[in-house]
Amino acid sequence: MVTKHKIMNINQLINHATLAPSGHNTQPWKFSADGNIVRIYPDFQRSLPVVDPDNHALYISLGCALENLVISAKQDGLTSSVDYFPEGESEECIRVTLADENTQKEQELFKAIPVRQSNRSMYDERKISSADVDKLLQANVSDSVSVKTFDTEEKEAEPVIKLVKEASRIQFSDRQFVEELISWIRFSKNEVQAKRDGLSAKVMGFPYIPRWLGRIILKTVAKPSGEAARAEKQIRSSSHLILFISKKNNKQHWADTGRAFQRTALRAASLGIAHAHLNMPCEVESVREKLSTHLGLSPDEQPLLLIRMGYAAEVPRSQRRPLDEVLVNGEGK
Ligand SMILES: Cc1cc2nc3c(=O)[nH]c(=O)nc-3n(C[C@H](O)[C@H](O)[C@H](O)COP(=O)(O)O)c2cc1C
């Protein structure tokens, strides 16, 4: 049984879930709370058809939110039993049943939930100790996901860096990719405050400017070769790359990839380690195939997230929509 006091905290758990990362900060989720059951729904209005045509990144984002919820519930002494996309629901969802049972808190991960952030700045080239790399790897407890690390100074990283650059060039040569990206950039302070989603200029390291100017700059200044060179510089300023490989190509495994990534990102934040995505070679299908072949993966295994890790000063925080925009009442919607 879940006590009344704990049920009152469920909105707080959902609030923590919404602090999760999501592709382009689309926040592609809705939640409902019904007694001791929380449901997480995909919000396909917030999908990214160009960069994520099969929605794998959307389900990874749901997994990140789910992991935040589960860790926060533990902090309140609640265990979570997770059913992925169960039959009999009026809409597709991940169903979390909370129970008031003795459970081990994950204090460090919990405390890192509001601290974690994607940090796209140049890092300071300091190396992560092998003891801390081990701690990052141990954060993944999922059987559905495997993880590979690359020291950016070792030669094993070079083919991966090459594929990041190749995919970056492909993406920035694709008008539809650039248009989709622009549609999720919040160029001005007004846009940031009105929408509370997407990629704010400040978070990306640019000043606020009018949208018309932002469009021109992105379409003229963001050249494919320049973007590829910038990605390489970012990698070389980082200590390690971490690649998350989903052992199967289906929704549950994608969500589990999100859970594994989120735990690793939270562990990193708790150790003062910065991270950012360099998913380009995972997003461009032809390059993803090359990456899989290079790593000798089986046809089922999908390399879905490539993350750089290292040390950098904090950057401005990205926004989230308020709870009443993501909360739907009771069962179904
Ligand atoms: C599945 C997924 C894919 C992402 N892909 C990228 C990416 O390709 N490039 C990037 O800079 N950030 C990427 N991000 C990071 C998001 O843009 C970031 O989480 C979002 O803007 C919210 O900011 P925060 O992580 O600082 O809270 C991705 C995040 C997720 C969960």
Short mmCIF file of C-alpha atoms and ligand atoms in Angstrom, two decimals:
data_model
loop_
_atom_site.label_atom_id
_atom_site.label_comp_id
_atom_site.label_asym_id
_atom_site.label_seq_id
_atom_site.Cartn_x
_atom_site.Cartn_y
_atom_site.Cartn_z
CA MET A 1 0.00 0.00 0.00
CA VAL A 2 1.14 3.52 -0.73
CA THR A 3 0.33 5.96 2.08
CA LYS A 4 -1.62 9.15 1.46
CA HIS A 5 1.41 11.24 2.30
CA LYS A 6 3.45 9.50 -0.36
CA ILE A 7 0.71 9.79 -2.95
CA MET A 8 0.77 13.54 -2.41
CA ASN A 9 4.41 13.45 -3.45
CA ILE A 10 3.65 11.84 -6.80
CA ASN A 11 3.51 15.20 -8.59
CA GLN A 12 6.96 15.86 -7.19
CA LEU A 13 8.15 12.55 -8.71
CA ILE A 14 6.70 13.56 -12.07
CA ASN A 15 8.37 16.93 -11.75
CA HIS A 16 11.71 15.16 -11.35
CA ALA A 17 10.91 12.99 -14.38
CA THR A 18 10.47 16.11 -16.51
CA LEU A 19 14.02 17.22 -15.70
CA ALA A 20 15.22 14.40 -17.94
CA PRO A 21 17.01 15.14 -21.21
CA SER A 22 15.26 14.73 -24.56
CA GLY A 23 16.33 15.11 -28.19
CA HIS A 24 16.24 18.87 -29.08
CA ASN A 25 14.57 19.31 -25.64
CA THR A 26 11.22 18.39 -27.23
CA GLN A 27 10.04 16.90 -23.90
CA PRO A 28 8.00 14.29 -25.84
CA TRP A 29 6.06 13.03 -22.84
CA LYS A 30 2.81 13.22 -20.95
CA PHE A 31 2.10 11.78 -17.52
CA SER A 32 -0.92 10.70 -15.54
CA ALA A 33 -1.15 9.85 -11.85
CA ASP A 34 -3.88 7.50 -10.73
CA GLY A 35 -3.54 6.34 -7.09
CA ASN A 36 -0.25 4.46 -6.91
CA ILE A 37 0.10 4.22 -10.71
CA VAL A 38 2.00 6.69 -12.87
CA ARG A 39 1.73 6.39 -16.63
CA ILE A 40 4.23 7.92 -19.05
CA TYR A 41 2.83 8.46 -22.56
CA PRO A 42 4.78 9.28 -25.73
CA ASP A 43 3.71 12.65 -27.17
CA PHE A 44 4.04 12.18 -30.91
CA GLN A 45 3.13 15.83 -31.51
CA ARG A 46 6.68 16.41 -30.30
CA SER A 47 8.47 13.88 -32.48
CA LEU A 48 11.41 14.70 -34.77
CA PRO A 49 10.53 13.07 -38.12
CA VAL A 50 13.74 14.10 -39.89
CA VAL A 51 16.43 13.31 -37.35
CA ASP A 52 14.50 10.50 -35.63
CA PRO A 53 12.18 8.89 -38.21
CA ASP A 54 11.67 5.63 -36.24
CA ASN A 55 11.20 7.52 -32.93
CA HIS A 56 13.99 5.63 -31.20
CA ALA A 57 15.30 8.89 -29.67
CA LEU A 58 11.77 9.71 -28.49
CA TYR A 59 11.57 6.40 -26.61
CA ILE A 60 15.10 6.91 -25.24
CA SER A 61 13.87 10.25 -23.84
CA LEU A 62 10.90 8.48 -22.20
CA GLY A 63 13.39 6.05 -20.65
CA CYS A 64 15.41 8.97 -19.23
CA ALA A 65 12.25 10.42 -17.66
CA LEU A 66 11.30 6.97 -16.33
CA GLU A 67 14.69 6.52 -14.67
CA ASN A 68 14.41 9.90 -12.94
CA LEU A 69 10.97 8.87 -11.68
CA VAL A 70 12.20 5.49 -10.38
CA ILE A 71 15.21 7.05 -8.61
CA SER A 72 13.02 9.76 -7.05
CA ALA A 73 10.45 7.18 -5.91
CA LYS A 74 13.24 5.22 -4.17
CA GLN A 75 14.16 8.39 -2.33
CA ASP A 76 10.58 8.47 -0.99
CA GLY A 77 10.82 4.80 0.04
CA LEU A 78 8.76 3.56 -2.91
CA THR A 79 9.63 0.70 -5.24
CA SER A 80 8.59 0.89 -8.90
CA SER A 81 7.31 -2.02 -10.92
CA VAL A 82 7.60 -1.06 -14.58
CA ASP A 83 5.39 -2.43 -17.38
CA TYR A 84 6.50 -1.37 -20.83
CA PHE A 85 3.64 -0.67 -23.23
CA PRO A 86 1.24 -3.13 -21.57
CA GLU A 87 -1.84 -4.37 -23.40
CA GLY A 88 -5.25 -3.28 -22.14
CA GLU A 89 -4.31 0.38 -21.72
CA SER A 90 -6.42 2.87 -23.67
CA GLU A 91 -3.21 4.46 -24.97
CA GLU A 92 0.36 3.31 -25.40
CA CYS A 93 2.27 3.99 -22.20
CA ILE A 94 4.92 2.90 -19.74
CA ARG A 95 3.07 1.99 -16.52
CA VAL A 96 4.83 2.42 -13.20
CA THR A 97 3.19 0.85 -10.15
CA LEU A 98 4.55 2.28 -6.91
CA ALA A 99 4.62 0.26 -3.70
CA ASP A 100 5.56 1.23 -0.19
CA GLU A 101 8.29 -1.38 0.38
CA ASN A 102 11.72 -1.33 1.85
CA THR A 103 14.06 -0.10 -0.85
CA GLN A 104 17.64 1.10 -1.11
CA LYS A 105 17.90 4.82 -1.86
CA GLU A 106 20.26 6.02 -4.58
CA GLN A 107 21.13 9.25 -2.84
CA GLU A 108 23.96 10.37 -5.17
CA LEU A 109 21.96 9.81 -8.33
CA PHE A 110 18.90 11.47 -6.79
CA LYS A 111 20.84 14.57 -5.79
CA ALA A 112 22.24 14.83 -9.32
CA ILE A 113 18.80 15.01 -11.01
CA PRO A 114 18.53 18.84 -10.90
CA VAL A 115 22.29 19.27 -11.41
CA ARG A 116 22.75 17.19 -14.59
CA GLN A 117 22.84 19.16 -17.82
CA SER A 118 24.02 18.73 -21.39
CA ASN A 119 27.16 20.81 -21.74
CA ARG A 120 28.04 21.62 -25.36
CA SER A 121 31.01 23.87 -24.54
CA MET A 122 34.67 23.07 -25.19
CA TYR A 123 36.05 20.99 -22.31
CA ASP A 124 39.38 21.58 -20.58
CA GLU A 125 41.17 18.39 -21.80
CA ARG A 126 41.58 16.97 -18.26
CA LYS A 127 41.41 13.17 -18.17
CA ILE A 128 38.81 11.25 -16.17
CA SER A 129 40.58 8.80 -13.84
CA SER A 130 40.12 5.12 -14.62
CA ALA A 131 38.41 4.68 -11.23
CA ASP A 132 35.79 7.27 -12.25
CA VAL A 133 35.42 5.74 -15.73
CA ASP A 134 34.62 2.46 -13.93
CA LYS A 135 32.03 4.24 -11.77
CA LEU A 136 30.40 5.64 -14.93
CA LEU A 137 30.25 2.20 -16.50
CA GLN A 138 28.90 0.60 -13.33
CA ALA A 139 25.97 3.02 -13.39
CA ASN A 140 24.47 0.97 -16.24
CA VAL A 141 22.67 -1.97 -14.64
CA SER A 142 20.52 -2.90 -17.66
CA ASP A 143 20.75 -6.27 -19.43
CA SER A 144 19.29 -4.61 -22.54
CA VAL A 145 22.16 -2.21 -23.09
CA SER A 146 25.90 -2.53 -23.51
CA VAL A 147 28.40 0.29 -23.28
CA LYS A 148 31.77 0.93 -24.98
CA THR A 149 34.24 3.61 -23.99
CA PHE A 150 36.95 5.28 -26.03
CA ASP A 151 39.78 7.36 -24.59
CA THR A 152 39.88 10.31 -27.02
CA GLU A 153 43.71 10.17 -27.04
CA GLU A 154 43.86 6.49 -28.03
CA LYS A 155 43.87 5.33 -31.63
CA GLU A 156 40.64 3.31 -31.12
CA ALA A 157 38.76 6.62 -30.97
CA GLU A 158 39.95 7.76 -34.42
CA PRO A 159 37.50 5.74 -36.59
CA VAL A 160 34.64 6.88 -34.35
CA ILE A 161 35.72 10.53 -34.67
CA LYS A 162 35.87 10.08 -38.44
CA LEU A 163 32.28 8.78 -38.48
CA VAL A 164 31.07 11.68 -36.27
CA LYS A 165 32.50 14.09 -38.85
CA GLU A 166 31.05 12.18 -41.79
CA ALA A 167 27.57 12.14 -40.24
CA SER A 168 27.80 15.80 -39.23
CA ARG A 169 28.61 16.77 -42.82
CA ILE A 170 25.65 14.72 -44.09
CA GLN A 171 23.23 16.28 -41.58
CA PHE A 172 24.25 19.87 -42.20
CA SER A 173 24.02 19.33 -45.97
CA ASP A 174 20.39 18.22 -45.53
CA ARG A 175 17.99 21.17 -45.75
CA GLN A 176 15.24 19.29 -43.93
CA PHE A 177 17.56 18.50 -41.01
CA VAL A 178 18.55 22.17 -40.71
CA GLU A 179 14.89 23.30 -40.96
CA GLU A 180 13.84 20.86 -38.22
CA LEU A 181 16.70 22.03 -36.02
CA ILE A 182 15.78 25.70 -36.58
CA SER A 183 12.15 24.96 -35.66
CA TRP A 184 13.33 23.78 -32.21
CA ILE A 185 15.82 26.59 -31.55
CA ARG A 186 14.49 29.30 -29.25
CA PHE A 187 16.47 32.28 -30.54
CA SER A 188 15.15 35.03 -28.28
CA LYS A 189 14.39 35.38 -24.58
CA ASN A 190 10.70 35.81 -25.46
CA GLU A 191 10.65 32.50 -27.31
CA VAL A 192 12.38 30.74 -24.41
CA GLN A 193 9.91 32.09 -21.88
CA ALA A 194 6.82 31.46 -24.01
CA LYS A 195 7.67 27.87 -25.01
CA ARG A 196 9.91 26.55 -22.23
CA ASP A 197 11.13 23.78 -24.53
CA GLY A 198 13.60 23.43 -27.40
CA LEU A 199 17.19 24.57 -27.62
CA SER A 200 17.68 28.06 -26.27
CA ALA A 201 20.40 30.18 -27.88
CA LYS A 202 21.96 30.85 -24.46
CA VAL A 203 22.17 27.14 -23.64
CA MET A 204 23.87 26.52 -26.98
CA GLY A 205 26.43 29.23 -26.21
CA PHE A 206 25.03 32.02 -28.47
CA PRO A 207 23.51 35.41 -27.61
CA TYR A 208 19.74 35.96 -27.93
CA ILE A 209 18.85 37.30 -31.39
CA PRO A 210 15.64 37.69 -33.45
CA ARG A 211 14.44 34.53 -35.23
CA TRP A 212 14.88 36.01 -38.71
CA LEU A 213 18.54 36.69 -37.97
CA GLY A 214 19.04 33.28 -36.39
CA ARG A 215 17.64 31.62 -39.51
CA ILE A 216 20.03 33.53 -41.76
CA ILE A 217 23.02 32.76 -39.56
CA LEU A 218 22.22 29.05 -39.33
CA LYS A 219 21.66 28.75 -43.04
CA THR A 220 24.76 30.66 -44.05
CA VAL A 221 27.29 30.22 -41.24
CA ALA A 222 26.61 26.61 -40.21
CA LYS A 223 28.56 24.99 -43.06
CA PRO A 224 28.82 21.18 -43.10
CA SER A 225 32.63 21.16 -43.00
CA GLY A 226 32.70 23.78 -40.22
CA GLU A 227 30.23 21.78 -38.09
CA ALA A 228 32.28 18.60 -38.58
CA ALA A 229 35.48 20.41 -37.57
CA ARG A 230 33.75 21.86 -34.51
CA ALA A 231 32.56 18.39 -33.44
CA GLU A 232 36.12 17.07 -33.76
CA LYS A 233 37.47 19.94 -31.64
CA GLN A 234 34.81 19.26 -29.01
CA ILE A 235 35.78 15.59 -28.89
CA ARG A 236 39.49 16.35 -28.60
CA SER A 237 38.77 18.68 -25.67
CA SER A 238 36.95 15.77 -23.93
CA SER A 239 38.41 12.85 -22.03
CA HIS A 240 36.27 9.93 -23.21
CA LEU A 241 33.51 8.92 -25.59
CA ILE A 242 30.86 6.55 -24.31
CA LEU A 243 28.69 4.65 -26.77
CA PHE A 244 25.37 3.10 -25.66
CA ILE A 245 24.36 0.06 -27.67
CA SER A 246 20.78 -1.22 -27.52
CA LYS A 247 20.90 -5.03 -27.71
CA LYS A 248 17.65 -5.13 -29.69
CA ASN A 249 15.93 -2.66 -31.97
CA ASN A 250 12.54 -2.23 -30.29
CA LYS A 251 10.71 0.29 -28.08
CA GLN A 252 11.44 -1.39 -24.77
CA HIS A 253 15.15 -1.65 -25.52
CA TRP A 254 15.19 1.99 -26.65
CA ALA A 255 13.58 3.06 -23.36
CA ASP A 256 16.10 0.90 -21.48
CA THR A 257 18.89 2.63 -23.40
CA GLY A 258 17.50 5.92 -22.07
CA ARG A 259 17.47 4.52 -18.54
CA ALA A 260 21.08 3.32 -18.83
CA PHE A 261 22.22 6.63 -20.31
CA GLN A 262 20.37 8.65 -17.67
CA ARG A 263 21.99 6.71 -14.81
CA THR A 264 25.42 7.26 -16.38
CA ALA A 265 24.75 10.98 -16.91
CA LEU A 266 23.58 11.33 -13.30
CA ARG A 267 26.62 9.46 -12.03
CA ALA A 268 28.80 11.78 -14.14
CA ALA A 269 27.07 14.86 -12.71
CA SER A 270 27.59 13.54 -9.18
CA LEU A 271 31.33 13.25 -9.95
CA GLY A 272 31.53 16.75 -11.45
CA ILE A 273 31.97 15.31 -14.95
CA ALA A 274 30.36 17.16 -17.88
CA HIS A 275 28.73 15.39 -20.83
CA ALA A 276 27.22 16.17 -24.22
CA HIS A 277 25.71 14.20 -27.08
CA LEU A 278 27.45 13.59 -30.37
CA ASN A 279 24.76 11.33 -31.76
CA MET A 280 25.31 12.17 -35.41
CA PRO A 281 26.78 8.74 -36.36
CA CYS A 282 23.88 7.06 -34.56
CA GLU A 283 21.27 9.24 -36.28
CA VAL A 284 22.38 8.93 -39.94
CA GLU A 285 21.42 5.38 -40.84
CA SER A 286 24.17 4.76 -43.40
CA VAL A 287 26.80 5.92 -40.89
CA ARG A 288 25.21 3.92 -38.06
CA GLU A 289 25.65 0.82 -40.23
CA LYS A 290 29.32 1.66 -40.77
CA LEU A 291 29.77 2.15 -37.02
CA SER A 292 28.10 -1.22 -36.31
CA THR A 293 30.30 -2.95 -38.87
CA HIS A 294 33.42 -1.29 -37.50
CA LEU A 295 32.55 -2.48 -33.97
CA GLY A 296 31.55 -5.98 -35.16
CA LEU A 297 28.02 -5.69 -33.73
CA SER A 298 25.32 -8.25 -34.48
CA PRO A 299 22.38 -7.17 -36.72
CA ASP A 300 20.16 -6.81 -33.61
CA GLU A 301 22.53 -4.48 -31.79
CA GLN A 302 22.07 -0.76 -32.42
CA PRO A 303 24.58 1.93 -31.39
CA LEU A 304 22.11 4.67 -30.40
CA LEU A 305 23.84 7.26 -28.23
CA LEU A 306 27.36 8.63 -28.43
CA ILE A 307 28.34 10.84 -25.51
CA ARG A 308 31.51 12.80 -24.80
CA MET A 309 32.61 13.22 -21.20
CA GLY A 310 35.15 15.49 -19.55
CA TYR A 311 35.43 18.63 -17.47
CA ALA A 312 33.96 22.07 -18.13
CA ALA A 313 32.34 24.98 -16.32
CA GLU A 314 28.54 24.89 -15.99
CA VAL A 315 26.47 26.40 -18.80
CA PRO A 316 23.02 28.07 -18.62
CA ARG A 317 20.18 25.61 -17.85
CA SER A 318 17.58 24.52 -20.36
CA GLN A 319 13.90 25.10 -19.60
CA ARG A 320 11.07 22.68 -18.91
CA ARG A 321 7.35 23.12 -19.45
CA PRO A 322 5.34 23.38 -16.22
CA LEU A 323 3.67 20.29 -14.77
CA ASP A 324 0.15 21.30 -15.82
CA GLU A 325 1.22 21.15 -19.47
CA VAL A 326 2.42 17.56 -19.24
CA LEU A 327 -0.05 16.15 -16.73
CA VAL A 328 -3.22 14.45 -17.95
CA ASN A 329 -5.85 13.29 -15.50
CA GLY A 330 -6.43 9.76 -14.29
CA GLU A 331 -6.43 6.77 -16.60
CA GLY A 332 -6.07 7.44 -20.30
CA LYS A 333 -6.14 10.95 -21.69
C1 LIG B 1 17.78 10.84 -27.16
C2 LIG B 1 18.52 12.13 -27.05
C3 LIG B 1 19.21 12.63 -28.15
C4 LIG B 1 19.92 13.81 -28.06
N1 LIG B 1 20.66 14.23 -29.15
C5 LIG B 1 21.44 15.33 -29.04
C6 LIG B 1 22.31 15.71 -30.10
O1 LIG B 1 22.39 15.04 -31.14
N2 LIG B 1 23.07 16.82 -29.95
C7 LIG B 1 23.02 17.58 -28.82
O2 LIG B 1 23.75 18.58 -28.71
N3 LIG B 1 22.21 17.22 -27.77
C8 LIG B 1 21.44 16.12 -27.87
N4 LIG B 1 20.65 15.73 -26.81
C9 LIG B 1 20.63 16.55 -25.59
C10 LIG B 1 19.36 17.39 -25.56
O3 LIG B 1 19.38 18.41 -26.53
C11 LIG B 1 19.17 17.94 -24.15
O4 LIG B 1 18.94 16.87 -23.28
C12 LIG B 1 18.01 18.91 -24.05
O5 LIG B 1 18.28 20.06 -24.78
C13 LIG B 1 17.72 19.31 -22.59
O6 LIG B 1 18.85 19.89 -22.00
P1 LIG B 1 19.56 19.29 -20.71
O7 LIG B 1 20.06 17.92 -21.07
O8 LIG B 1 20.65 20.25 -20.40
O9 LIG B 1 18.52 19.21 -19.62
C14 LIG B 1 19.92 14.54 -26.86
C15 LIG B 1 19.23 14.05 -25.76
C16 LIG B 1 18.54 12.84 -25.84
C17 LIG B 1 17.82 12.31 -24.64
#
